[in-house]
Amino acid sequence: MSLKSDFRTLLTILPVVLAAMLGGLQLNRDALWYDEVISYYLIGAAQYEPLLPPAAFLERLVLVDRWPPVYYALLTPWSIAAGFTPFSGRVLSWFAGLLTVAAAARLGMDVAPPSLKRGGGALSALVLASSAFFIYFLHELRGYTVYPLLTTLSFLFYWRVLHKVTRWRAAGFVLFTLLALYSHLATYPMVAAIGLYHLVWGRRIKREAWVRVTVLIALVGVLTLPWLVVIYFKLGQGQTIGQTSPWLPLLAFLPSFGNRVWPLLVLALVAAGWRARTSGTGYAAALVILTMAITLALNVAAPFLFHMRHLVGILPVFYVIVGVGAAAMLARYRLITGVLLAVWVVAGIWNSFDFRYMLATPGHEPTLPTAAMDTLIHTAEHCIAEDDVAILYIGEIESRGLPWEWINDVVMVYYWREVPFRFAHINTLDPITNDDPMGEDPQTPITDIADYVPKATRFVADAERVWLLRLNHLPEIEQQMLLIETLAAEGYTEAVQHMDTPHITGWVYYSDQAAPEPCLPDERT
């Protein structure tokens, strides 16, 4: 193999290595949040064991969740082999993300002009691998890297089968398109974009293959009918969630996918349009435009999109356009293109380790750092006694117009398994006991402050100690002051020492019957 060929191979591998490092370093960065806990609940894993048999799994999925079954069907055997821990479950997402980077490189090579194939593929993968938005989901125990992998492979196999129908290409297109449709509802606009492209432009690409590919698309449609019935049933349930703007897909597209340097994307797209005009780049551009148009129309008609993660399936194709555009620029303007790519990569690496980047994404919910959760677990196991109560202030009170502490209700039940003491969140003061995270209505906050003191008095009752545990970056709120006043009125005395760790601050109030100085855990323990 020549030195030039070795270098080109290295350029293709490096993005995968970069994604592996950025995603791998985040695998244990934060504790599971609500959606990740739900992943284990839906398959009957972790403390929700035993694992559900297939019939019971499908029944639970149909009745309580919005996601189709593919991700959970993958998570089950994976977890049986690797273990039911946050780390092992997240490795599945990490691995799927790496495969998505490789698939983006292959798609970039296929749609780029002949002279830009190697560069277009490598840069498509590089842009994706250094996208902080995409890298974030490599460490989340959800399917937000699985279905981008499947949609990318569907797009790739459609393009290939349109040019030459072979048995393996046809099978690949049908298989990956079906898996995509059965992995997330957001893939439906993406697959619809393939169908529209095929009807309008497909015949121009390869007339003799058009009819055969049309039959394959029809076959996919027929095989999707069972889940369409399920979707109809779910729509009849009238499930609702807090919403952002109906124009979110348009308003948040570049800010979310642009690494905070989104003008670079626009520049690369212009280059792709002017210097890499081929049927392949036109195909990629059509997929992105049609997907966004369909999604936007649906969201305006019936708002359902509250986070840009639901559009992550189109992200690899979008970055393919950027990568091919960058390759076209690099062929003529090496210095300036190299600088722009370096800025993009550095921005992606920086933002991957900046908690504020994803928090700035509309609809994104904050998570607890792993170190903070470790402190809470240690405190529960070694310090809080059976006759104590714990009151938590570890999350936002409200998000997207909805009471939001119930998300952490489910998370704390997952981590504080079978603790002997009562615990509640500061804004509800209802004991958290729900082992079925989707089986009950969320607890409601105390809306009238006048009702807070009586409820606080009832919750504390005759507890020997009251633990107030707060995430450090959260501001003081009126409920906290009212709680402290209630404890003083009930004869509780604040311990001289309080818990002071990098993430969690804790205050302990004791009654006359309790020892005045309880143990105070260190977050490093």
Short mmCIF file of C-alpha atoms in Angstrom, two decimals:
data_model
loop_
_atom_site.label_atom_id
_atom_site.label_comp_id
_atom_site.label_asym_id
_atom_site.label_seq_id
_atom_site.Cartn_x
_atom_site.Cartn_y
_atom_site.Cartn_z
CA MET A 1 0.00 0.00 0.00
CA SER A 2 1.38 3.42 -0.96
CA LEU A 3 2.08 6.21 1.53
CA LYS A 4 -0.66 8.31 -0.09
CA SER A 5 -3.17 5.48 0.29
CA ASP A 6 -2.13 4.98 3.94
CA PHE A 7 -2.69 8.67 4.60
CA ARG A 8 -6.15 8.59 3.04
CA THR A 9 -7.08 5.55 5.13
CA LEU A 10 -5.85 7.35 8.24
CA LEU A 11 -8.02 10.37 7.40
CA THR A 12 -11.05 8.09 7.30
CA ILE A 13 -10.22 6.38 10.60
CA LEU A 14 -9.32 9.50 12.60
CA PRO A 15 -12.91 10.83 12.88
CA VAL A 16 -14.03 7.52 14.39
CA VAL A 17 -11.16 7.68 16.88
CA LEU A 18 -12.07 11.28 17.74
CA ALA A 19 -15.71 10.37 18.32
CA ALA A 20 -14.66 7.37 20.40
CA MET A 21 -12.54 9.58 22.66
CA LEU A 22 -15.04 12.41 23.05
CA GLY A 23 -17.96 10.07 23.66
CA GLY A 24 -16.00 7.67 25.84
CA LEU A 25 -14.80 10.38 28.20
CA GLN A 26 -18.41 11.33 28.90
CA LEU A 27 -19.85 7.86 29.55
CA ASN A 28 -19.82 8.33 33.32
CA ARG A 29 -20.10 12.12 33.43
CA ASP A 30 -23.63 12.37 34.78
CA ALA A 31 -26.23 10.18 36.45
CA LEU A 32 -29.10 8.64 34.56
CA TRP A 33 -31.98 11.02 33.98
CA TYR A 34 -35.68 10.23 33.57
CA ASP A 35 -35.64 9.00 29.95
CA GLU A 36 -32.66 6.74 30.59
CA VAL A 37 -34.35 5.17 33.61
CA ILE A 38 -37.41 4.60 31.40
CA SER A 39 -35.21 2.65 28.97
CA TYR A 40 -34.55 0.08 31.69
CA TYR A 41 -38.14 0.15 32.96
CA LEU A 42 -39.55 -0.68 29.53
CA ILE A 43 -37.50 -3.85 29.21
CA GLY A 44 -37.80 -4.81 32.88
CA ALA A 45 -34.12 -4.35 33.69
CA ALA A 46 -32.00 -3.16 36.64
CA GLN A 47 -34.26 -2.79 39.72
CA TYR A 48 -37.30 -3.32 37.48
CA GLU A 49 -36.29 -6.97 36.95
CA PRO A 50 -37.16 -9.59 35.90
CA LEU A 51 -36.74 -8.97 32.21
CA LEU A 52 -40.06 -8.85 30.43
CA PRO A 53 -40.92 -11.64 27.96
CA PRO A 54 -41.53 -10.38 24.40
CA ALA A 55 -45.34 -10.25 24.69
CA ALA A 56 -45.27 -8.30 27.96
CA PHE A 57 -42.55 -5.99 26.60
CA LEU A 58 -44.63 -5.11 23.52
CA GLU A 59 -47.71 -4.59 25.67
CA ARG A 60 -45.87 -2.19 27.97
CA LEU A 61 -44.37 -0.39 25.00
CA VAL A 62 -47.71 0.07 23.26
CA LEU A 63 -49.49 1.22 26.39
CA VAL A 64 -47.02 3.59 27.99
CA ASP A 65 -44.31 4.77 25.59
CA ARG A 66 -44.05 6.70 22.34
CA TRP A 67 -40.97 4.93 20.98
CA PRO A 68 -41.14 1.95 18.59
CA PRO A 69 -39.36 -1.23 19.75
CA VAL A 70 -36.03 -1.46 17.88
CA TYR A 71 -33.80 0.33 20.40
CA TYR A 72 -35.23 -1.60 23.34
CA ALA A 73 -34.95 -4.85 21.40
CA LEU A 74 -31.23 -4.11 20.98
CA LEU A 75 -30.77 -2.95 24.57
CA THR A 76 -32.11 -6.21 26.04
CA PRO A 77 -29.57 -8.71 24.63
CA TRP A 78 -26.82 -6.12 24.91
CA SER A 79 -27.53 -5.67 28.62
CA ILE A 80 -27.81 -9.42 29.21
CA ALA A 81 -24.27 -9.71 27.84
CA ALA A 82 -22.75 -6.48 29.21
CA GLY A 83 -24.72 -5.89 32.43
CA PHE A 84 -27.53 -3.62 33.59
CA THR A 85 -25.48 -0.62 34.68
CA PRO A 86 -25.55 2.98 33.45
CA PHE A 87 -22.07 2.57 32.00
CA SER A 88 -22.73 -0.68 30.12
CA GLY A 89 -26.05 0.57 28.76
CA ARG A 90 -24.46 3.76 27.52
CA VAL A 91 -21.71 1.84 25.74
CA LEU A 92 -24.38 0.60 23.31
CA SER A 93 -25.15 4.21 22.34
CA TRP A 94 -21.44 4.97 22.11
CA PHE A 95 -20.85 2.02 19.77
CA ALA A 96 -23.85 2.92 17.57
CA GLY A 97 -22.52 6.48 17.37
CA LEU A 98 -19.15 5.28 16.10
CA LEU A 99 -20.87 3.19 13.44
CA THR A 100 -22.88 6.29 12.45
CA VAL A 101 -19.65 8.24 11.91
CA ALA A 102 -18.36 5.44 9.68
CA ALA A 103 -21.69 5.33 7.78
CA ALA A 104 -21.53 9.10 7.24
CA ALA A 105 -18.06 8.69 5.73
CA ARG A 106 -19.39 6.05 3.33
CA LEU A 107 -22.37 8.19 2.36
CA GLY A 108 -20.09 11.18 1.82
CA MET A 109 -17.92 9.13 -0.54
CA ASP A 110 -20.97 7.94 -2.48
CA VAL A 111 -22.57 11.33 -3.06
CA ALA A 112 -19.42 13.41 -3.58
CA PRO A 113 -18.10 14.16 -7.07
CA PRO A 114 -15.53 11.56 -8.26
CA SER A 115 -12.59 13.88 -7.59
CA LEU A 116 -13.73 14.53 -4.01
CA LYS A 117 -14.74 11.05 -2.91
CA ARG A 118 -12.00 10.42 -0.36
CA GLY A 119 -11.98 13.95 0.97
CA GLY A 120 -15.75 14.24 0.99
CA GLY A 121 -16.13 11.03 2.97
CA ALA A 122 -13.38 11.81 5.49
CA LEU A 123 -14.55 15.38 6.09
CA SER A 124 -18.20 14.32 6.38
CA ALA A 125 -17.15 11.95 9.15
CA LEU A 126 -14.92 14.57 10.77
CA VAL A 127 -17.66 17.21 10.90
CA LEU A 128 -20.06 14.68 12.48
CA ALA A 129 -17.45 13.32 14.90
CA SER A 130 -16.72 16.83 16.18
CA SER A 131 -20.34 17.92 16.53
CA ALA A 132 -20.92 18.51 20.25
CA PHE A 133 -24.65 17.97 19.78
CA PHE A 134 -24.14 14.52 18.27
CA ILE A 135 -21.36 13.52 20.67
CA TYR A 136 -23.61 14.22 23.65
CA PHE A 137 -25.91 11.36 22.71
CA LEU A 138 -23.04 8.87 22.56
CA HIS A 139 -23.27 8.77 26.36
CA GLU A 140 -27.06 8.69 26.81
CA LEU A 141 -28.87 5.41 27.47
CA ARG A 142 -31.36 6.11 24.70
CA GLY A 143 -31.61 5.46 20.97
CA TYR A 144 -30.43 8.83 19.70
CA THR A 145 -27.41 7.28 18.03
CA VAL A 146 -29.17 4.08 16.96
CA TYR A 147 -31.78 5.65 14.73
CA PRO A 148 -29.33 8.11 13.06
CA LEU A 149 -27.27 5.03 12.17
CA LEU A 150 -30.32 3.34 10.66
CA THR A 151 -31.52 6.40 8.72
CA THR A 152 -28.02 7.01 7.36
CA LEU A 153 -27.78 3.41 6.18
CA SER A 154 -31.28 3.69 4.67
CA PHE A 155 -30.26 6.82 2.75
CA LEU A 156 -27.05 5.13 1.63
CA PHE A 157 -28.70 1.93 0.42
CA TYR A 158 -31.44 3.83 -1.42
CA TRP A 159 -28.82 5.78 -3.33
CA ARG A 160 -26.95 2.59 -4.20
CA VAL A 161 -29.96 0.51 -5.16
CA LEU A 162 -31.24 3.35 -7.33
CA HIS A 163 -28.04 3.16 -9.38
CA LYS A 164 -27.83 -0.61 -9.49
CA VAL A 165 -30.39 -3.05 -8.17
CA THR A 166 -28.77 -6.09 -6.63
CA ARG A 167 -30.15 -8.59 -4.18
CA TRP A 168 -27.95 -7.40 -1.32
CA ARG A 169 -28.59 -3.72 -1.95
CA ALA A 170 -32.33 -4.27 -2.14
CA ALA A 171 -32.28 -6.29 1.07
CA GLY A 172 -30.15 -3.65 2.78
CA PHE A 173 -32.49 -0.83 1.77
CA VAL A 174 -35.63 -2.65 2.94
CA LEU A 175 -34.01 -3.85 6.18
CA PHE A 176 -32.46 -0.56 7.31
CA THR A 177 -35.47 1.51 6.27
CA LEU A 178 -37.80 -0.75 8.22
CA LEU A 179 -35.52 -0.72 11.25
CA ALA A 180 -35.39 3.08 11.06
CA LEU A 181 -39.18 3.32 10.94
CA TYR A 182 -39.45 0.95 13.91
CA SER A 183 -36.84 2.87 15.92
CA HIS A 184 -38.33 6.36 16.32
CA LEU A 185 -41.39 8.27 15.13
CA ALA A 186 -39.17 11.13 13.94
CA THR A 187 -37.82 8.86 11.19
CA TYR A 188 -41.14 8.94 9.34
CA PRO A 189 -40.56 12.40 7.79
CA MET A 190 -37.05 11.27 6.84
CA VAL A 191 -38.27 8.16 5.05
CA ALA A 192 -41.08 10.20 3.50
CA ALA A 193 -38.34 12.46 2.11
CA ILE A 194 -36.84 9.43 0.33
CA GLY A 195 -40.26 8.63 -1.13
CA LEU A 196 -40.81 12.18 -2.39
CA TYR A 197 -37.31 12.33 -3.84
CA HIS A 198 -37.92 9.03 -5.59
CA LEU A 199 -41.19 10.21 -7.13
CA VAL A 200 -39.85 13.57 -8.32
CA TRP A 201 -36.19 12.96 -9.18
CA GLY A 202 -35.51 9.22 -8.93
CA ARG A 203 -36.54 8.45 -12.52
CA ARG A 204 -33.98 10.97 -13.80
CA ILE A 205 -31.14 9.23 -11.98
CA LYS A 206 -31.72 5.70 -13.23
CA ARG A 207 -34.88 5.11 -15.26
CA GLU A 208 -34.52 1.34 -15.58
CA ALA A 209 -34.13 0.86 -11.82
CA TRP A 210 -36.95 3.21 -10.85
CA VAL A 211 -39.81 0.71 -11.02
CA ARG A 212 -37.95 -1.94 -9.02
CA VAL A 213 -37.04 0.56 -6.31
CA THR A 214 -40.65 1.76 -6.26
CA VAL A 215 -41.70 -1.81 -5.48
CA LEU A 216 -39.17 -1.91 -2.62
CA ILE A 217 -40.54 1.35 -1.19
CA ALA A 218 -44.08 -0.05 -1.42
CA LEU A 219 -42.92 -3.19 0.39
CA VAL A 220 -41.49 -1.04 3.19
CA GLY A 221 -44.83 0.76 3.43
CA VAL A 222 -46.78 -2.48 3.75
CA LEU A 223 -44.42 -3.84 6.43
CA THR A 224 -44.78 -0.60 8.40
CA LEU A 225 -48.58 -0.85 8.60
CA PRO A 226 -48.65 -2.73 11.95
CA TRP A 227 -46.85 0.09 13.72
CA LEU A 228 -48.96 2.72 11.97
CA VAL A 229 -51.94 1.13 13.71
CA VAL A 230 -50.10 1.51 17.02
CA ILE A 231 -49.37 5.17 16.23
CA TYR A 232 -53.06 5.74 15.54
CA PHE A 233 -53.86 4.17 18.90
CA LYS A 234 -51.32 6.37 20.69
CA LEU A 235 -52.70 9.50 19.06
CA GLY A 236 -56.10 8.48 20.37
CA GLN A 237 -54.69 8.45 23.89
CA GLY A 238 -54.15 12.20 23.65
CA GLN A 239 -50.68 12.11 25.21
CA THR A 240 -49.32 15.60 25.80
CA ILE A 241 -46.02 17.07 26.88
CA GLY A 242 -44.75 20.58 27.37
CA GLN A 243 -44.00 22.29 24.08
CA THR A 244 -41.71 24.95 22.73
CA SER A 245 -42.34 27.02 19.61
CA PRO A 246 -44.06 25.21 16.69
CA TRP A 247 -41.34 26.79 14.55
CA LEU A 248 -38.60 25.09 16.59
CA PRO A 249 -37.21 22.97 13.68
CA LEU A 250 -36.52 26.14 11.71
CA LEU A 251 -35.42 28.40 14.56
CA ALA A 252 -33.14 25.93 16.35
CA PHE A 253 -31.63 23.99 13.44
CA LEU A 254 -28.37 25.87 12.94
CA PRO A 255 -27.95 27.02 16.56
CA SER A 256 -28.30 23.41 17.76
CA PHE A 257 -26.28 21.70 15.04
CA GLY A 258 -23.73 24.46 14.52
CA ASN A 259 -21.21 23.99 17.38
CA ARG A 260 -21.73 27.68 18.23
CA VAL A 261 -19.89 28.49 14.99
CA TRP A 262 -22.80 27.78 12.64
CA PRO A 263 -21.80 30.42 10.02
CA LEU A 264 -19.07 27.94 9.06
CA LEU A 265 -21.81 25.49 8.10
CA VAL A 266 -23.48 28.04 5.87
CA LEU A 267 -20.19 28.78 4.14
CA ALA A 268 -19.54 25.08 3.51
CA LEU A 269 -23.06 24.59 2.19
CA VAL A 270 -22.59 27.43 -0.28
CA ALA A 271 -19.36 25.78 -1.43
CA ALA A 272 -21.16 22.45 -1.78
CA GLY A 273 -23.78 24.11 -3.95
CA TRP A 274 -21.40 25.95 -6.22
CA ARG A 275 -18.37 23.70 -6.49
CA ALA A 276 -19.75 20.20 -5.95
CA ARG A 277 -22.91 20.20 -8.02
CA THR A 278 -23.74 16.55 -8.69
CA SER A 279 -26.81 14.39 -8.45
CA GLY A 280 -25.37 13.00 -5.20
CA THR A 281 -25.05 16.33 -3.39
CA GLY A 282 -28.45 17.26 -4.78
CA TYR A 283 -29.85 14.07 -3.27
CA ALA A 284 -28.38 14.87 0.15
CA ALA A 285 -29.65 18.44 0.00
CA ALA A 286 -33.12 17.26 -1.06
CA LEU A 287 -33.28 14.84 1.88
CA VAL A 288 -32.47 17.58 4.37
CA ILE A 289 -34.83 20.15 2.82
CA LEU A 290 -37.73 17.73 2.41
CA THR A 291 -37.30 16.28 5.91
CA MET A 292 -37.27 19.73 7.47
CA ALA A 293 -40.26 20.88 5.40
CA ILE A 294 -42.35 17.82 6.35
CA THR A 295 -41.34 18.04 10.01
CA LEU A 296 -42.04 21.76 10.15
CA ALA A 297 -45.47 21.35 8.55
CA LEU A 298 -46.42 18.62 11.02
CA ASN A 299 -45.12 20.59 13.97
CA VAL A 300 -47.04 23.71 12.99
CA ALA A 301 -50.23 21.71 12.46
CA ALA A 302 -49.90 19.75 15.73
CA PRO A 303 -46.87 20.75 17.82
CA PHE A 304 -45.00 17.69 18.99
CA LEU A 305 -41.32 18.63 18.72
CA PHE A 306 -39.81 19.97 21.94
CA HIS A 307 -36.11 19.16 21.44
CA MET A 308 -33.82 19.05 18.41
CA ARG A 309 -32.63 15.59 19.42
CA HIS A 310 -35.67 14.23 17.59
CA LEU A 311 -34.11 15.46 14.33
CA VAL A 312 -30.71 13.92 14.99
CA GLY A 313 -31.51 11.26 12.36
CA ILE A 314 -31.03 13.80 9.55
CA LEU A 315 -27.87 15.22 11.12
CA PRO A 316 -25.37 12.85 9.41
CA VAL A 317 -26.79 13.73 5.97
CA PHE A 318 -26.64 17.43 6.77
CA TYR A 319 -23.00 17.06 7.78
CA VAL A 320 -22.32 15.09 4.59
CA ILE A 321 -23.29 18.22 2.65
CA VAL A 322 -20.98 20.25 4.88
CA GLY A 323 -18.15 17.74 4.51
CA VAL A 324 -18.39 17.57 0.72
CA GLY A 325 -18.55 21.37 0.62
CA ALA A 326 -15.45 21.59 2.79
CA ALA A 327 -13.66 19.12 0.47
CA ALA A 328 -14.58 21.30 -2.50
CA MET A 329 -13.22 24.39 -0.74
CA LEU A 330 -10.09 22.54 0.37
CA ALA A 331 -9.21 21.71 -3.22
CA ARG A 332 -8.84 25.39 -4.00
CA TYR A 333 -8.48 27.31 -0.73
CA ARG A 334 -6.39 25.06 1.46
CA LEU A 335 -5.26 27.52 4.10
CA ILE A 336 -8.57 29.19 4.85
CA THR A 337 -10.48 25.90 4.68
CA GLY A 338 -7.98 24.27 7.03
CA VAL A 339 -8.41 27.11 9.51
CA LEU A 340 -12.21 26.89 9.33
CA LEU A 341 -12.14 23.13 9.87
CA ALA A 342 -9.78 23.56 12.81
CA VAL A 343 -12.14 26.11 14.36
CA TRP A 344 -15.06 23.70 13.92
CA VAL A 345 -13.20 20.76 15.48
CA VAL A 346 -11.88 22.82 18.42
CA ALA A 347 -15.36 24.25 19.03
CA GLY A 348 -16.83 20.75 18.99
CA ILE A 349 -14.26 19.42 21.47
CA TRP A 350 -14.70 22.45 23.75
CA ASN A 351 -18.49 22.31 23.69
CA SER A 352 -18.47 18.55 24.34
CA PHE A 353 -17.04 19.24 27.80
CA ASP A 354 -19.12 22.34 28.49
CA PHE A 355 -22.36 21.52 30.36
CA ARG A 356 -23.83 24.85 29.28
CA TYR A 357 -23.81 23.92 25.60
CA MET A 358 -26.59 21.34 25.77
CA LEU A 359 -28.43 23.26 28.49
CA ALA A 360 -28.78 26.13 25.99
CA THR A 361 -30.63 23.79 23.59
CA PRO A 362 -34.40 24.46 23.71
CA GLY A 363 -36.23 21.80 25.70
CA HIS A 364 -33.09 20.23 27.20
CA GLU A 365 -33.40 19.02 30.79
CA PRO A 366 -30.44 19.30 33.17
CA THR A 367 -28.92 16.14 34.63
CA LEU A 368 -27.17 15.42 37.91
CA PRO A 369 -23.38 14.98 37.81
CA THR A 370 -22.35 11.46 38.72
CA ALA A 371 -20.33 12.80 41.66
CA ALA A 372 -23.45 14.50 43.04
CA MET A 373 -25.49 11.30 42.76
CA ASP A 374 -22.68 9.33 44.39
CA THR A 375 -22.87 11.75 47.33
CA LEU A 376 -26.63 11.26 47.60
CA ILE A 377 -26.25 7.47 47.48
CA HIS A 378 -23.52 7.49 50.13
CA THR A 379 -25.56 9.80 52.34
CA ALA A 380 -28.59 7.54 52.10
CA GLU A 381 -26.61 4.37 52.81
CA HIS A 382 -24.40 5.57 55.67
CA CYS A 383 -25.91 8.64 57.29
CA ILE A 384 -29.68 8.97 56.98
CA ALA A 385 -31.43 6.80 59.56
CA GLU A 386 -34.79 5.06 59.37
CA ASP A 387 -36.47 7.69 61.56
CA ASP A 388 -35.10 10.59 59.50
CA VAL A 389 -36.63 12.32 56.49
CA ALA A 390 -34.84 13.80 53.48
CA ILE A 391 -36.00 16.77 51.43
CA LEU A 392 -34.34 17.21 48.04
CA TYR A 393 -33.82 20.34 46.01
CA ILE A 394 -31.89 18.92 43.05
CA GLY A 395 -33.74 20.10 39.96
CA GLU A 396 -35.62 22.88 38.28
CA ILE A 397 -39.06 23.53 39.69
CA GLU A 398 -40.58 24.14 36.27
CA SER A 399 -39.60 23.49 32.64
CA ARG A 400 -41.55 24.03 29.41
CA GLY A 401 -44.46 25.28 31.51
CA LEU A 402 -44.77 21.99 33.45
CA PRO A 403 -43.88 21.01 37.02
CA TRP A 404 -40.55 19.30 36.56
CA GLU A 405 -39.50 17.73 39.85
CA TRP A 406 -41.36 14.53 38.98
CA ILE A 407 -38.52 13.70 36.57
CA ASN A 408 -36.19 13.46 39.54
CA ASP A 409 -38.84 11.52 41.49
CA VAL A 410 -38.25 8.63 39.09
CA VAL A 411 -34.47 9.11 39.08
CA MET A 412 -34.22 9.10 42.88
CA VAL A 413 -36.39 5.98 43.18
CA TYR A 414 -33.96 4.31 40.77
CA TYR A 415 -30.87 5.25 42.79
CA TRP A 416 -32.30 5.27 46.33
CA ARG A 417 -33.54 1.70 46.19
CA GLU A 418 -35.48 0.49 49.22
CA VAL A 419 -34.19 3.23 51.55
CA PRO A 420 -35.88 2.98 54.97
CA PHE A 421 -36.59 6.70 55.36
CA ARG A 422 -39.15 8.97 53.74
CA PHE A 423 -37.98 11.47 51.15
CA ALA A 424 -39.59 14.09 48.94
CA HIS A 425 -38.82 17.03 46.69
CA ILE A 426 -38.97 20.48 48.15
CA ASN A 427 -41.76 21.78 45.93
CA THR A 428 -44.19 18.87 46.40
CA LEU A 429 -43.43 17.39 49.83
CA ASP A 430 -45.20 14.19 48.79
CA PRO A 431 -43.33 11.01 49.79
CA ILE A 432 -41.70 9.49 46.70
CA THR A 433 -42.59 5.82 46.54
CA ASN A 434 -43.51 5.16 42.91
CA ASP A 435 -41.78 2.03 41.58
CA ASP A 436 -43.76 2.26 38.33
CA PRO A 437 -42.34 5.44 36.71
CA MET A 438 -45.04 5.61 34.05
CA GLY A 439 -47.91 4.16 36.03
CA GLU A 440 -49.01 7.19 38.05
CA ASP A 441 -49.62 10.85 37.42
CA PRO A 442 -46.71 13.16 38.31
CA GLN A 443 -46.86 14.65 41.79
CA THR A 444 -48.19 18.18 41.79
CA PRO A 445 -46.36 21.15 43.30
CA ILE A 446 -47.81 23.23 46.10
CA THR A 447 -49.18 26.16 44.14
CA ASP A 448 -50.45 28.17 47.12
CA ILE A 449 -47.60 29.18 49.42
CA ALA A 450 -50.09 29.45 52.28
CA ASP A 451 -50.46 25.65 52.08
CA TYR A 452 -46.73 25.03 52.26
CA VAL A 453 -46.15 25.32 56.01
CA PRO A 454 -48.98 22.93 57.00
CA LYS A 455 -47.81 20.37 54.45
CA ALA A 456 -44.20 20.72 55.59
CA THR A 457 -45.31 20.15 59.17
CA ARG A 458 -47.19 17.00 58.20
CA PHE A 459 -44.30 15.65 56.15
CA VAL A 460 -41.70 16.18 58.87
CA ALA A 461 -44.03 14.75 61.56
CA ASP A 462 -41.94 13.17 64.34
CA ALA A 463 -38.73 12.64 62.37
CA GLU A 464 -35.56 12.59 64.47
CA ARG A 465 -33.59 14.43 61.79
CA VAL A 466 -34.51 16.37 58.69
CA TRP A 467 -31.99 16.43 55.86
CA LEU A 468 -32.20 19.25 53.31
CA LEU A 469 -30.00 18.41 50.31
CA ARG A 470 -29.55 20.97 47.55
CA LEU A 471 -27.65 20.96 44.26
CA ASN A 472 -25.17 23.80 44.61
CA HIS A 473 -25.90 25.80 41.47
CA LEU A 474 -29.63 26.10 42.15
CA PRO A 475 -30.84 29.43 43.56
CA GLU A 476 -32.51 29.83 46.92
CA ILE A 477 -36.31 29.75 46.65
CA GLU A 478 -39.15 30.76 48.93
CA GLN A 479 -40.00 27.13 49.74
CA GLN A 480 -36.54 26.65 51.25
CA MET A 481 -36.95 29.59 53.62
CA LEU A 482 -40.47 28.48 54.58
CA LEU A 483 -39.19 24.97 55.30
CA ILE A 484 -36.44 26.30 57.59
CA GLU A 485 -38.97 28.47 59.44
CA THR A 486 -41.28 25.46 59.82
CA LEU A 487 -38.48 23.34 61.26
CA ALA A 488 -37.60 26.06 63.78
CA ALA A 489 -41.24 26.35 64.80
CA GLU A 490 -41.41 22.58 65.29
CA GLY A 491 -38.42 22.64 67.63
CA TYR A 492 -35.69 21.45 65.29
CA THR A 493 -32.15 22.77 65.67
CA GLU A 494 -29.67 23.12 62.83
CA ALA A 495 -26.50 21.08 63.26
CA VAL A 496 -23.36 23.14 63.75
CA GLN A 497 -21.70 21.45 60.81
CA HIS A 498 -23.30 21.07 57.40
CA MET A 499 -22.47 19.03 54.34
CA ASP A 500 -20.36 21.00 51.89
CA THR A 501 -19.23 19.17 48.74
CA PRO A 502 -18.43 20.39 45.22
CA HIS A 503 -21.94 19.55 43.99
CA ILE A 504 -24.25 19.01 46.98
CA THR A 505 -24.82 21.17 50.04
CA GLY A 506 -26.71 19.61 52.92
CA TRP A 507 -28.19 20.91 56.16
CA VAL A 508 -29.25 18.65 59.01
CA TYR A 509 -31.90 19.65 61.54
CA TYR A 510 -32.29 17.51 64.64
CA SER A 511 -34.95 17.15 67.31
CA ASP A 512 -34.26 16.98 71.05
CA GLN A 513 -34.29 13.18 70.87
CA ALA A 514 -31.64 12.95 68.14
CA ALA A 515 -27.87 13.14 68.44
CA PRO A 516 -26.88 16.71 67.54
CA GLU A 517 -24.01 15.85 65.21
CA PRO A 518 -24.91 13.30 62.47
CA CYS A 519 -22.34 11.96 60.06
CA LEU A 520 -21.59 14.25 57.15
CA PRO A 521 -20.40 12.48 53.98
CA ASP A 522 -17.64 13.79 51.80
CA GLU A 523 -18.28 13.73 48.04
CA ARG A 524 -14.90 12.09 47.56
CA THR A 525 -15.99 9.10 49.67
#
